[in-house]
Tab-separated table of C-alpha atoms in Angstrom:
chain	number	residue	atom	x	y	z
A	234	MET	CA	16.156	-10.992	-8.477
A	235	GLN	CA	15.288	-7.672	-6.956
A	236	LEU	CA	11.650	-8.807	-6.475
A	237	ARG	CA	12.799	-11.976	-4.684
A	238	ILE	CA	15.058	-9.942	-2.317
A	239	HIS	CA	12.102	-7.639	-1.551
A	240	ASN	CA	9.824	-10.598	-0.860
A	241	LEU	CA	12.375	-12.150	1.470
A	242	CYS	CA	12.618	-8.861	3.311
A	243	MET	CA	8.851	-8.811	3.616
A	244	LEU	CA	8.821	-12.324	5.116
A	245	MET	CA	11.568	-11.415	7.592
A	246	MET	CA	9.613	-8.369	8.773
A	247	ILE	CA	6.488	-10.461	9.292
A	248	LEU	CA	8.378	-13.026	11.369
A	249	ALA	CA	9.909	-10.284	13.452
A	250	ALA	CA	6.601	-8.483	14.041
A	251	ALA	CA	5.775	-10.486	17.107
A	252	THR	CA	8.286	-8.504	19.152
A	253	PRO	CA	8.499	-4.695	19.344
A	254	SER	CA	12.302	-4.572	19.023
A	255	ALA	CA	15.207	-6.694	17.783
A	256	ALA	CA	18.104	-7.845	19.895
A	257	LYS	CA	18.288	-11.594	19.321
A	258	ASN	CA	20.356	-13.524	16.690
A	259	GLY	CA	22.508	-10.489	15.883
A	260	GLY	CA	19.593	-8.080	15.628
A	261	LYS	CA	17.114	-7.173	12.951
A	262	LYS	CA	18.111	-7.163	9.300
A	263	ALA	CA	17.506	-3.842	7.607
A	264	CYS	CA	15.312	-3.486	4.546
A	265	SER	CA	16.023	-1.240	1.588
A	266	ALA	CA	15.020	2.375	1.973
A	267	HIS	CA	14.571	2.423	-1.756
A	268	ASP	CA	12.122	-0.538	-1.586
A	269	PHE	CA	10.201	1.198	1.149
A	270	ILE	CA	9.799	4.446	-0.834
A	271	GLN	CA	8.769	2.407	-3.892
A	272	SER	CA	6.025	0.785	-1.796
A	273	ILE	CA	4.256	4.186	-1.633
A	274	GLY	CA	1.422	5.097	-4.024
A	275	VAL	CA	-1.636	7.188	-4.460
A	276	CYS	CA	-4.885	7.030	-6.483
A	277	VAL	CA	-5.609	9.585	-9.217
A	278	HIS	CA	-8.400	10.070	-11.713
A	279	VAL	CA	-6.704	11.162	-14.939
A	280	GLN	CA	-9.069	8.850	-16.861
A	281	HIS	CA	-11.990	10.859	-15.456
A	282	GLY	CA	-10.520	14.166	-16.481
A	283	GLN	CA	-7.994	15.220	-13.849
A	284	ASP	CA	-5.345	17.405	-15.407
A	285	PRO	CA	-1.929	15.702	-15.436
A	286	ASP	CA	-0.159	19.028	-15.668
A	287	LEU	CA	-1.641	20.048	-12.331
A	288	LEU	CA	-1.183	16.573	-10.683
A	289	ALA	CA	2.458	16.257	-11.535
A	290	PRO	CA	3.786	19.069	-9.203
A	291	MET	CA	1.778	17.452	-6.372
A	292	LEU	CA	3.433	14.072	-6.963
A	293	GLN	CA	6.873	15.769	-7.159
A	294	TYR	CA	6.289	17.719	-3.926
A	295	THR	CA	5.059	14.735	-1.928
A	296	GLY	CA	7.667	12.378	-3.370
A	297	ILE	CA	5.079	9.715	-4.206
A	298	PRO	CA	6.484	7.531	-7.040
A	299	ASN	CA	3.443	5.402	-7.978
A	300	VAL	CA	-0.113	6.151	-9.025
A	301	ARG	CA	-3.173	4.006	-9.577
A	302	ASP	CA	-5.872	4.840	-12.108
A	303	ALA	CA	-8.813	2.868	-13.479
A	304	ILE	CA	-9.622	3.083	-17.207
A	305	ASP	CA	-13.372	3.103	-16.512
A	306	LYS	CA	-14.117	2.880	-20.301
A	307	HIS	CA	-11.844	5.835	-21.101
A	308	TYR	CA	-9.290	4.244	-23.383
A	309	ASP	CA	-7.085	7.221	-24.188
A	310	SER	CA	-3.742	6.782	-22.427
A	311	ARG	CA	-2.283	10.243	-23.327
A	312	GLY	CA	-3.118	11.787	-19.974
A	313	LEU	CA	-1.389	9.027	-17.961
A	314	LEU	CA	1.583	9.144	-20.307
A	315	ARG	CA	1.785	12.902	-19.818
A	316	LEU	CA	1.692	12.396	-15.995
A	317	HIS	CA	4.536	9.900	-16.248
A	318	GLN	CA	6.621	12.260	-18.447
A	319	LEU	CA	6.135	15.169	-16.092
A	320	SER	CA	6.613	13.394	-12.717
A	321	GLY	CA	8.409	10.110	-13.486
A	322	CYS	CA	5.649	8.140	-11.764
A	323	ARG	CA	4.812	4.577	-12.690
A	324	ILE	CA	1.134	3.539	-13.142
A	325	LEU	CA	-0.894	0.663	-11.733
A	326	LEU	CA	-3.518	0.314	-14.488
A	327	CYS	CA	-6.860	-0.966	-13.234
A	328	ALA	CA	-9.478	-2.477	-15.595
A	329	GLY	CA	-11.993	-0.269	-13.814
A	330	SER	CA	-15.401	-0.335	-12.253
A	331	GLY	CA	-18.292	-1.954	-14.060
A	332	ALA	CA	-15.937	-3.828	-16.433
A	333	SER	CA	-17.310	-5.636	-19.512
A	334	ASP	CA	-15.983	-7.496	-22.518
A	335	GLU	CA	-14.466	-4.563	-24.317
A	336	ASP	CA	-12.445	-3.592	-21.241
A	337	LEU	CA	-10.232	-6.676	-21.407
A	338	PRO	CA	-8.582	-5.918	-24.758
A	339	ALA	CA	-8.612	-2.194	-23.970
A	340	THR	CA	-6.744	-2.800	-20.710
A	341	LEU	CA	-4.082	-4.830	-22.548
A	342	ALA	CA	-3.759	-2.144	-25.257
A	343	MET	CA	-3.344	0.682	-22.760
A	344	ALA	CA	-0.889	-1.392	-20.707
A	345	ARG	CA	1.261	-1.895	-23.861
A	346	GLN	CA	1.221	1.825	-24.517
A	347	LEU	CA	2.346	2.586	-20.972
A	348	HIS	CA	4.988	-0.216	-21.058
A	349	ARG	CA	6.581	1.195	-24.198
A	350	GLU	CA	7.163	4.506	-22.429
A	351	GLY	CA	8.470	2.912	-19.215
A	352	ALA	CA	5.336	4.020	-17.367
A	353	LEU	CA	3.647	0.730	-16.409
A	354	LEU	CA	3.910	-0.621	-12.866
A	355	ALA	CA	1.404	-3.531	-12.936
A	356	ILE	CA	-2.045	-4.496	-14.211
A	357	GLU	CA	-5.086	-4.812	-11.922
A	358	GLY	CA	-8.388	-6.636	-12.445
A	359	PRO	CA	-11.844	-5.008	-12.184
A	360	ASN	CA	-12.492	-2.661	-9.240
A	361	GLU	CA	-14.882	-3.807	-6.440
A	362	PRO	CA	-17.350	-5.969	-8.448
A	363	ASN	CA	-19.707	-5.854	-5.497
A	364	ASN	CA	-20.263	-2.221	-6.466
A	365	PHE	CA	-20.650	-0.141	-9.674
A	366	GLY	CA	-22.919	-2.591	-11.462
A	367	GLY	CA	-20.706	-5.662	-11.237
A	368	VAL	CA	-19.074	-7.169	-14.348
A	369	ARG	CA	-20.658	-8.083	-17.696
A	370	TYR	CA	-18.648	-10.738	-19.582
A	371	GLN	CA	-19.389	-13.292	-22.307
A	372	GLY	CA	-23.087	-12.524	-22.251
A	373	GLU	CA	-23.541	-12.804	-18.499
A	374	HIS	CA	-23.977	-10.249	-15.782
A	375	GLY	CA	-22.173	-11.042	-12.600
A	376	GLY	CA	-20.900	-9.600	-9.319
A	377	ALA	CA	-22.841	-7.699	-6.659
A	378	GLY	CA	-25.667	-10.029	-5.557
A	379	ARG	CA	-25.502	-12.199	-8.687
A	380	SER	CA	-23.215	-15.132	-9.469
A	381	TRP	CA	-19.592	-14.188	-9.502
A	382	LEU	CA	-18.668	-16.626	-12.331
A	383	PRO	CA	-18.532	-13.824	-14.958
A	384	VAL	CA	-16.154	-11.935	-12.657
A	385	ALA	CA	-13.982	-14.942	-12.172
A	386	ARG	CA	-13.771	-15.657	-15.903
A	387	PHE	CA	-12.881	-12.064	-16.729
A	388	GLN	CA	-10.024	-12.152	-14.192
A	389	ARG	CA	-8.844	-15.577	-15.323
A	390	ASP	CA	-8.740	-14.469	-18.953
A	391	LEU	CA	-7.018	-11.156	-18.016
A	392	TYR	CA	-4.248	-13.104	-16.261
A	393	GLN	CA	-3.853	-15.566	-19.159
A	394	GLN	CA	-3.726	-12.895	-21.792
A	395	VAL	CA	-1.202	-10.754	-19.887
A	396	LYS	CA	1.133	-13.768	-19.448
A	397	ALA	CA	0.720	-14.773	-23.121
A	398	ASP	CA	1.677	-11.293	-24.288
A	399	GLU	CA	5.369	-10.831	-25.207
A	400	GLU	CA	5.416	-7.275	-23.930
A	401	LEU	CA	3.297	-7.633	-20.822
A	402	LYS	CA	4.161	-11.027	-19.431
A	403	PRO	CA	6.915	-9.725	-17.049
A	404	TYR	CA	4.374	-7.512	-15.261
A	405	LEU	CA	2.491	-8.465	-12.135
A	406	VAL	CA	-1.263	-9.085	-12.356
A	407	ILE	CA	-2.994	-7.728	-9.253
A	408	GLY	CA	-6.251	-9.418	-8.195
A	409	ILE	CA	-9.781	-8.160	-7.920
A	410	SER	CA	-10.673	-6.087	-4.903
A	411	GLU	CA	-13.464	-7.011	-2.488
A	412	THR	CA	-13.337	-10.737	-3.178
A	413	GLY	CA	-14.961	-11.133	0.229
A	414	ALA	CA	-18.247	-10.098	-1.384
A	415	GLN	CA	-18.507	-13.263	-3.481
A	416	THR	CA	-21.930	-14.809	-3.409
A	417	ASP	CA	-21.131	-18.203	-4.868
A	418	ASN	CA	-17.705	-19.739	-4.220
A	419	VAL	CA	-15.802	-19.078	-7.485
A	420	GLY	CA	-12.472	-19.164	-5.711
A	421	LEU	CA	-11.390	-15.543	-6.148
A	422	GLN	CA	-10.142	-15.623	-2.602
A	423	PHE	CA	-7.167	-17.590	-3.951
A	424	LEU	CA	-4.413	-16.436	-6.281
A	425	THR	CA	-4.436	-19.976	-7.711
A	426	ILE	CA	-7.289	-22.328	-6.741
A	427	PRO	CA	-5.716	-25.224	-4.899
A	428	ASP	CA	-6.561	-28.847	-5.570
A	429	THR	CA	-8.245	-29.238	-2.188
A	430	ALA	CA	-10.645	-26.291	-2.659
A	431	GLN	CA	-14.185	-26.999	-3.698
A	432	CYS	CA	-14.927	-23.999	-5.936
A	433	LEU	CA	-17.179	-23.505	-8.934
A	434	MET	CA	-14.086	-22.695	-11.052
A	435	PRO	CA	-11.641	-25.641	-11.575
A	436	ALA	CA	-8.624	-26.285	-9.384
A	437	GLY	CA	-5.514	-24.767	-10.862
A	438	THR	CA	-7.253	-21.665	-12.130
A	439	VAL	CA	-4.811	-18.775	-11.790
A	440	TYR	CA	-6.276	-15.286	-11.115
A	441	ALA	CA	-3.395	-13.084	-9.972
A	442	ASP	CA	0.192	-12.749	-8.741
A	443	ARG	CA	-0.787	-10.545	-5.803
A	444	ALA	CA	-3.866	-10.352	-3.602
A	445	ASN	CA	-5.603	-6.931	-3.519
A	446	VAL	CA	-7.439	-5.418	-0.576
A	447	HIS	CA	-9.102	-2.112	0.163
A	448	ASN	CA	-8.406	-1.981	3.898
A	449	TYR	CA	-9.552	1.500	4.689
A	450	MET	CA	-8.552	2.276	8.239
A	451	TYR	CA	-12.065	3.232	9.410
A	452	HIS	CA	-15.010	0.885	9.099
A	453	PRO	CA	-18.631	1.046	10.276
A	454	SER	CA	-17.907	-1.767	12.751
A	455	TRP	CA	-14.895	0.137	14.190
A	456	ASN	CA	-15.616	3.799	14.155
A	457	GLY	CA	-14.111	6.600	16.308
A	458	LEU	CA	-10.499	7.209	17.283
A	459	ALA	CA	-8.537	4.241	18.553
A	460	ASP	CA	-5.008	3.164	19.390
A	461	ASN	CA	-3.153	1.293	16.675
A	462	ARG	CA	-5.787	1.971	14.045
A	463	VAL	CA	-3.595	1.661	10.966
A	464	TRP	CA	-1.497	-1.076	12.483
A	465	MET	CA	-4.598	-3.228	12.970
A	466	ALA	CA	-5.939	-2.361	9.510
A	467	ALA	CA	-2.664	-3.765	8.107
A	468	SER	CA	-3.010	-7.048	10.055
A	469	PRO	CA	-2.974	-10.159	7.817
A	470	ARG	CA	-4.871	-12.108	10.451
A	471	SER	CA	-8.394	-12.463	11.754
A	472	ASP	CA	-7.802	-9.789	14.404
A	473	CYS	CA	-8.076	-7.116	11.651
A	474	ARG	CA	-11.086	-4.955	12.505
A	475	VAL	CA	-11.637	-3.410	9.155
A	476	ASP	CA	-12.179	-4.788	5.618
A	477	GLY	CA	-8.807	-6.479	5.578
A	478	ILE	CA	-7.142	-9.464	3.947
A	479	TRP	CA	-8.716	-11.950	6.319
A	480	GLY	CA	-12.247	-11.093	5.285
A	481	ASN	CA	-11.354	-11.218	1.618
A	482	HIS	CA	-8.805	-14.014	1.341
A	483	GLY	CA	-9.075	-15.969	4.635
A	484	ARG	CA	-12.823	-16.434	5.182
A	485	THR	CA	-14.907	-14.229	2.942
A	486	TRP	CA	-16.930	-11.629	4.804
A	487	LEU	CA	-20.275	-12.124	2.969
A	488	LYS	CA	-20.740	-15.939	2.675
A	489	HIS	CA	-17.730	-17.163	4.679
A	490	HIS	CA	-16.182	-19.182	1.911
A	491	PRO	CA	-12.876	-20.646	3.169
A	492	GLY	CA	-9.636	-19.411	1.734
A	493	TYR	CA	-6.137	-19.151	3.163
A	494	SER	CA	-5.238	-19.959	6.746
A	495	GLU	CA	-3.821	-17.241	8.924
A	496	GLU	CA	-0.381	-18.723	8.596
A	497	GLN	CA	-0.691	-18.702	4.782
A	498	LEU	CA	-1.918	-15.116	4.823
A	499	ASP	CA	1.196	-14.094	6.756
A	500	ARG	CA	3.219	-15.031	3.654
A	501	LEU	CA	0.692	-14.215	0.935
A	502	PRO	CA	2.060	-11.540	-1.490
A	503	ARG	CA	-0.344	-8.663	-1.377
A	504	TRP	CA	-1.028	-5.065	-2.297
A	505	THR	CA	-3.461	-2.460	-0.935
A	506	THR	CA	-4.804	-0.449	-3.896
A	507	GLU	CA	-7.039	1.769	-1.808
A	508	THR	CA	-6.911	2.988	1.797
A	509	GLY	CA	-7.442	6.409	3.317
A	510	VAL	CA	-9.761	8.582	5.454
A	511	ARG	CA	-11.677	11.799	4.858
A	512	VAL	CA	-11.155	14.838	6.963
A	513	GLY	CA	-14.291	14.989	9.079
A	514	ASP	CA	-14.842	11.218	9.236
A	515	ALA	CA	-15.626	9.416	12.472
A	516	ASP	CA	-18.372	11.906	13.288
A	517	GLY	CA	-16.031	14.804	12.774
A	518	LEU	CA	-13.194	13.448	14.922
A	519	VAL	CA	-10.772	13.057	11.995
A	520	THR	CA	-8.973	16.387	11.742
A	521	GLU	CA	-6.481	17.410	9.090
A	522	ARG	CA	-3.733	16.577	11.589
A	523	ILE	CA	-5.072	13.114	12.356
A	524	GLN	CA	-5.375	12.429	8.652
A	525	ALA	CA	-1.735	13.455	8.228
A	526	CYS	CA	-0.712	11.113	11.060
A	527	HIS	CA	-2.575	8.212	9.527
A	528	TYR	CA	-1.086	8.827	6.109
A	529	LEU	CA	2.515	8.593	7.304
A	530	ASN	CA	1.832	5.727	9.665
A	531	VAL	CA	-0.096	3.631	7.190
A	532	PHE	CA	2.806	3.356	4.795
A	533	LEU	CA	5.075	2.343	7.650
A	534	ALA	CA	2.616	-0.136	9.134
A	535	GLN	CA	1.718	-1.720	5.829
A	536	PHE	CA	5.375	-2.224	4.784
A	537	SER	CA	6.298	-3.534	8.217
A	538	ARG	CA	3.462	-6.079	8.068
A	539	GLY	CA	4.272	-7.438	4.693
A	540	TRP	CA	2.366	-5.340	2.115
A	541	GLU	CA	4.422	-4.765	-0.976
A	542	ARG	CA	2.582	-1.671	-2.232
A	543	THR	CA	0.062	0.684	-0.594
A	544	PHE	CA	-2.011	3.271	-2.472
A	545	ILE	CA	-3.829	5.969	-0.556
A	546	TYR	CA	-7.167	7.158	-1.929
A	547	GLU	CA	-6.397	9.802	-3.067
A	548	LEU	CA	-4.040	12.557	-4.206
A	549	THR	CA	-6.609	15.381	-4.465
A	550	ASP	CA	-10.216	15.786	-3.362
A	551	ASP	CA	-13.004	15.147	-5.799
A	552	GLY	CA	-16.638	14.105	-5.539
A	553	ASP	CA	-15.739	11.276	-3.146
A	554	GLY	CA	-14.869	13.821	-0.431
A	555	THR	CA	-11.926	15.066	1.540
A	556	PHE	CA	-9.524	12.127	1.186
A	557	GLY	CA	-6.922	14.122	-0.623
A	558	PHE	CA	-3.408	15.264	0.178
A	559	TYR	CA	-4.619	18.359	-1.635
A	560	HIS	CA	-7.900	20.234	-1.921
A	561	ALA	CA	-9.894	19.993	-5.088
A	562	ASP	CA	-8.463	23.322	-6.418
A	563	TYR	CA	-5.246	21.413	-7.371
A	564	ARG	CA	-3.198	24.042	-5.468
A	565	THR	CA	-3.925	23.973	-1.753
A	566	PRO	CA	-1.976	21.295	0.151
A	567	ARG	CA	-3.229	19.739	3.343
A	568	LEU	CA	-0.933	19.057	6.275
A	569	ALA	CA	-0.581	15.536	4.940
A	570	ALA	CA	1.143	16.790	1.808
A	571	HIS	CA	3.707	18.826	3.728
A	572	TRP	CA	4.436	15.932	6.103
A	573	MET	CA	4.779	13.528	3.213
A	574	HIS	CA	7.151	15.941	1.416
A	575	ARG	CA	9.458	15.919	4.440
A	576	PHE	CA	9.082	12.183	5.104
A	577	THR	CA	10.021	11.050	1.587
A	578	GLY	CA	12.668	13.754	1.408
A	579	ILE	CA	14.452	12.415	4.506
A	580	LEU	CA	14.201	8.721	3.371
A	581	ARG	CA	14.651	9.091	-0.379
A	582	ASP	CA	17.193	6.712	-1.813
A	583	GLU	CA	17.920	6.375	-5.586
A	584	LYS	CA	18.731	2.701	-5.788
A	585	PRO	CA	18.251	-0.550	-3.856
A	586	HIS	CA	20.990	-2.143	-1.846
A	587	SER	CA	21.123	-5.981	-1.750
A	588	SER	CA	23.675	-6.346	1.038
A	589	ARG	CA	21.870	-5.594	4.272
A	590	LYS	CA	23.256	-4.877	7.679
A	591	ARG	CA	21.846	-5.988	11.016
A	592	LEU	CA	21.211	-3.897	14.072
A	593	ALA	CA	20.511	-5.087	17.639
A	594	TYR	CA	18.353	-2.700	19.598
A	595	THR	CA	15.517	-2.645	22.112
A	596	HIS	CA	12.901	-0.046	22.983
A	597	THR	CA	10.475	0.395	25.798
A	598	GLY	CA	6.987	1.640	25.230
A	599	SER	CA	3.493	0.335	24.892
A	600	SER	CA	2.048	-1.816	22.128
A	601	CYS	CA	1.353	1.501	20.263
A	602	ILE	CA	5.046	1.922	19.480
A	603	HIS	CA	6.384	0.280	16.345
A	604	ASP	CA	9.735	0.245	14.464
A	605	LEU	CA	11.119	-0.254	11.028
A	606	LEU	CA	14.879	-0.519	10.172
A	607	LEU	CA	15.959	0.679	6.742
A	608	GLN	CA	19.302	0.910	4.976
A	609	LYS	CA	20.192	3.299	2.187
A	610	ALA	CA	22.486	2.432	-0.731
A	611	ASP	CA	25.354	4.296	0.946
A	612	GLY	CA	25.135	1.736	3.783
A	613	SER	CA	23.670	4.128	6.327
A	614	LEU	CA	21.052	2.789	8.770
A	615	TRP	CA	17.797	4.566	9.390
A	616	LEU	CA	15.622	3.432	12.263
A	617	ILE	CA	12.009	4.678	12.245
A	618	LEU	CA	10.005	4.640	15.431
A	619	TRP	CA	6.333	5.628	15.248
A	620	GLY	CA	3.425	5.863	17.669
A	621	GLU	CA	-0.201	5.133	17.105
A	622	ARG	CA	-1.765	6.485	20.281
A	623	ALA	CA	-5.200	8.032	19.911
A	624	GLU	CA	-4.537	10.270	22.944
A	625	GLY	CA	-1.568	11.384	24.992
A	626	GLU	CA	2.114	10.550	24.722
A	627	GLU	CA	4.596	8.228	26.354
A	628	LEU	CA	8.308	8.159	27.077
A	629	VAL	CA	10.173	5.573	25.009
A	630	THR	CA	13.766	4.556	25.673
A	631	LEU	CA	15.768	3.219	22.713
A	632	THR	CA	18.863	1.199	23.545
A	633	LEU	CA	21.328	0.344	20.808
A	634	ASP	CA	24.058	-2.358	20.597
A	635	GLY	CA	26.822	0.218	21.085
A	636	LYS	CA	27.651	3.870	21.072
A	637	ARG	CA	26.673	5.630	17.887
A	638	LYS	CA	26.104	9.055	16.444
A	639	ILE	CA	22.353	9.543	16.361
A	640	GLU	CA	20.559	12.185	14.258
A	641	VAL	CA	16.906	12.587	15.108
A	642	TYR	CA	14.574	13.775	12.266
A	643	ASP	CA	10.937	14.754	12.703
A	644	PRO	CA	9.038	14.833	9.392
A	645	THR	CA	6.252	16.911	10.978
A	646	VAL	CA	8.767	19.720	11.547
A	647	ASP	CA	11.605	19.798	8.999
A	648	THR	CA	13.883	17.747	6.747
A	649	LYS	CA	16.903	18.690	8.936
A	650	PRO	CA	17.841	16.782	12.082
A	651	GLN	CA	16.245	18.154	15.222
A	652	ARG	CA	18.819	16.626	17.569
A	653	THR	CA	22.322	15.113	17.230
A	654	LEU	CA	23.981	13.203	20.004
A	655	GLN	CA	26.499	10.409	20.676
A	656	GLY	CA	25.436	7.468	22.832
A	657	LYS	CA	23.851	4.037	22.972
A	658	SER	CA	20.538	5.080	24.453
A	659	LEU	CA	17.988	7.739	23.764
A	660	ASP	CA	14.743	8.910	25.440
A	661	LEU	CA	11.967	9.985	23.081
A	662	LYS	CA	8.495	11.367	23.757
A	663	MET	CA	6.124	9.743	21.297
A	664	ALA	CA	2.436	9.979	20.508
A	665	ASP	CA	1.018	9.441	17.061
A	666	THR	CA	3.722	10.384	14.533
A	667	PRO	CA	7.069	8.922	13.400
A	668	LEU	CA	10.599	9.900	14.338
A	669	ILE	CA	13.435	8.907	11.970
A	670	LEU	CA	16.861	8.196	13.442
A	671	LYS	CA	20.067	8.124	11.317
A	672	LEU	CA	22.542	5.839	13.075
A	673	GLU	CA	26.346	6.014	12.440
A	674	LYS	CA	29.175	4.344	14.318
């Protein structure tokens, strides 16, 4: 029931996204603050040797409740279980890069171990079969520039075996990433191959419960700083300028195999299991501050545009570069870690609330200003406004449906309110970070 409520909330936000504010039909319906916080995740590499005892304090400080890790042929689950025990995180378990026959039963076995300790979030198929040597399955080598039939069969069998397993069948199966790289049309752009699709795998083949995209916010075709960078990366439509859901599940980016229409993608249940940016990317333009801005805004933009979960790559730097909330020494936080600590601290809510209020409000401002209305379990309303300007700032006027007490929080500064006032309108200077408003009558 909770999942259905969350999906309905996602759909309502998608339908409301065409306007920058809500004042019609009684206003915008709030979504659960608890659901929003639970949408936040980060990638780790415990299976590659990262120390869970050192990672756990980072998760606790940033308030991030979910992690993603790939088994990558390391079948010992003790490190991930230790991380769960220390931090309370839940784990998205990925079958890994370069998957092969032995990884399918190993993924199921590890998932059962995590489930029994209350640590499992969901199960994900092979990581980016266009890279890392593809997939070897049932005597065939597929993925990358070869046929993707072995990839499709692995994912089909993973789904079937999860759903046939008494312990694992309640869990979501997350699809393969980078399905846009398919050479032949095996239908991985669909969750379930429809009857009308002409694919190499038969109609009715079920691959996943959720689509999976690695929509990193910077892309070779769209480099440099730009307004609305993370908002556009989260777009479910063909206007997305990065490696988004359209190029993987609408019309595949390599061979242009047809998938879902734009209208279907608006409603398609989906996760992002990797996104992020290195400090120093975009020819050195991405500073630590810009990274921190993007990391707050991407969770807001993704949730607002219908993504159920978003995982930033990654918690701490490693050989892939300066993506981390923390440096590679496991001790030194970047600005993004401090801002995330305040952000989740302000919005934290211990349980979901199924009865949602509405709020009628309008705001001025350019197309770079976005909003998200949340409700905590105690009934309080929290309106988040955030800017995605690459340069400069603008004056935004917020107008509410009536006079209220307004507390203004700035997660880049503190967890305490920076202003408190009574009124029905408020002027805010906004640039590239969020402001959080607690609203009380």
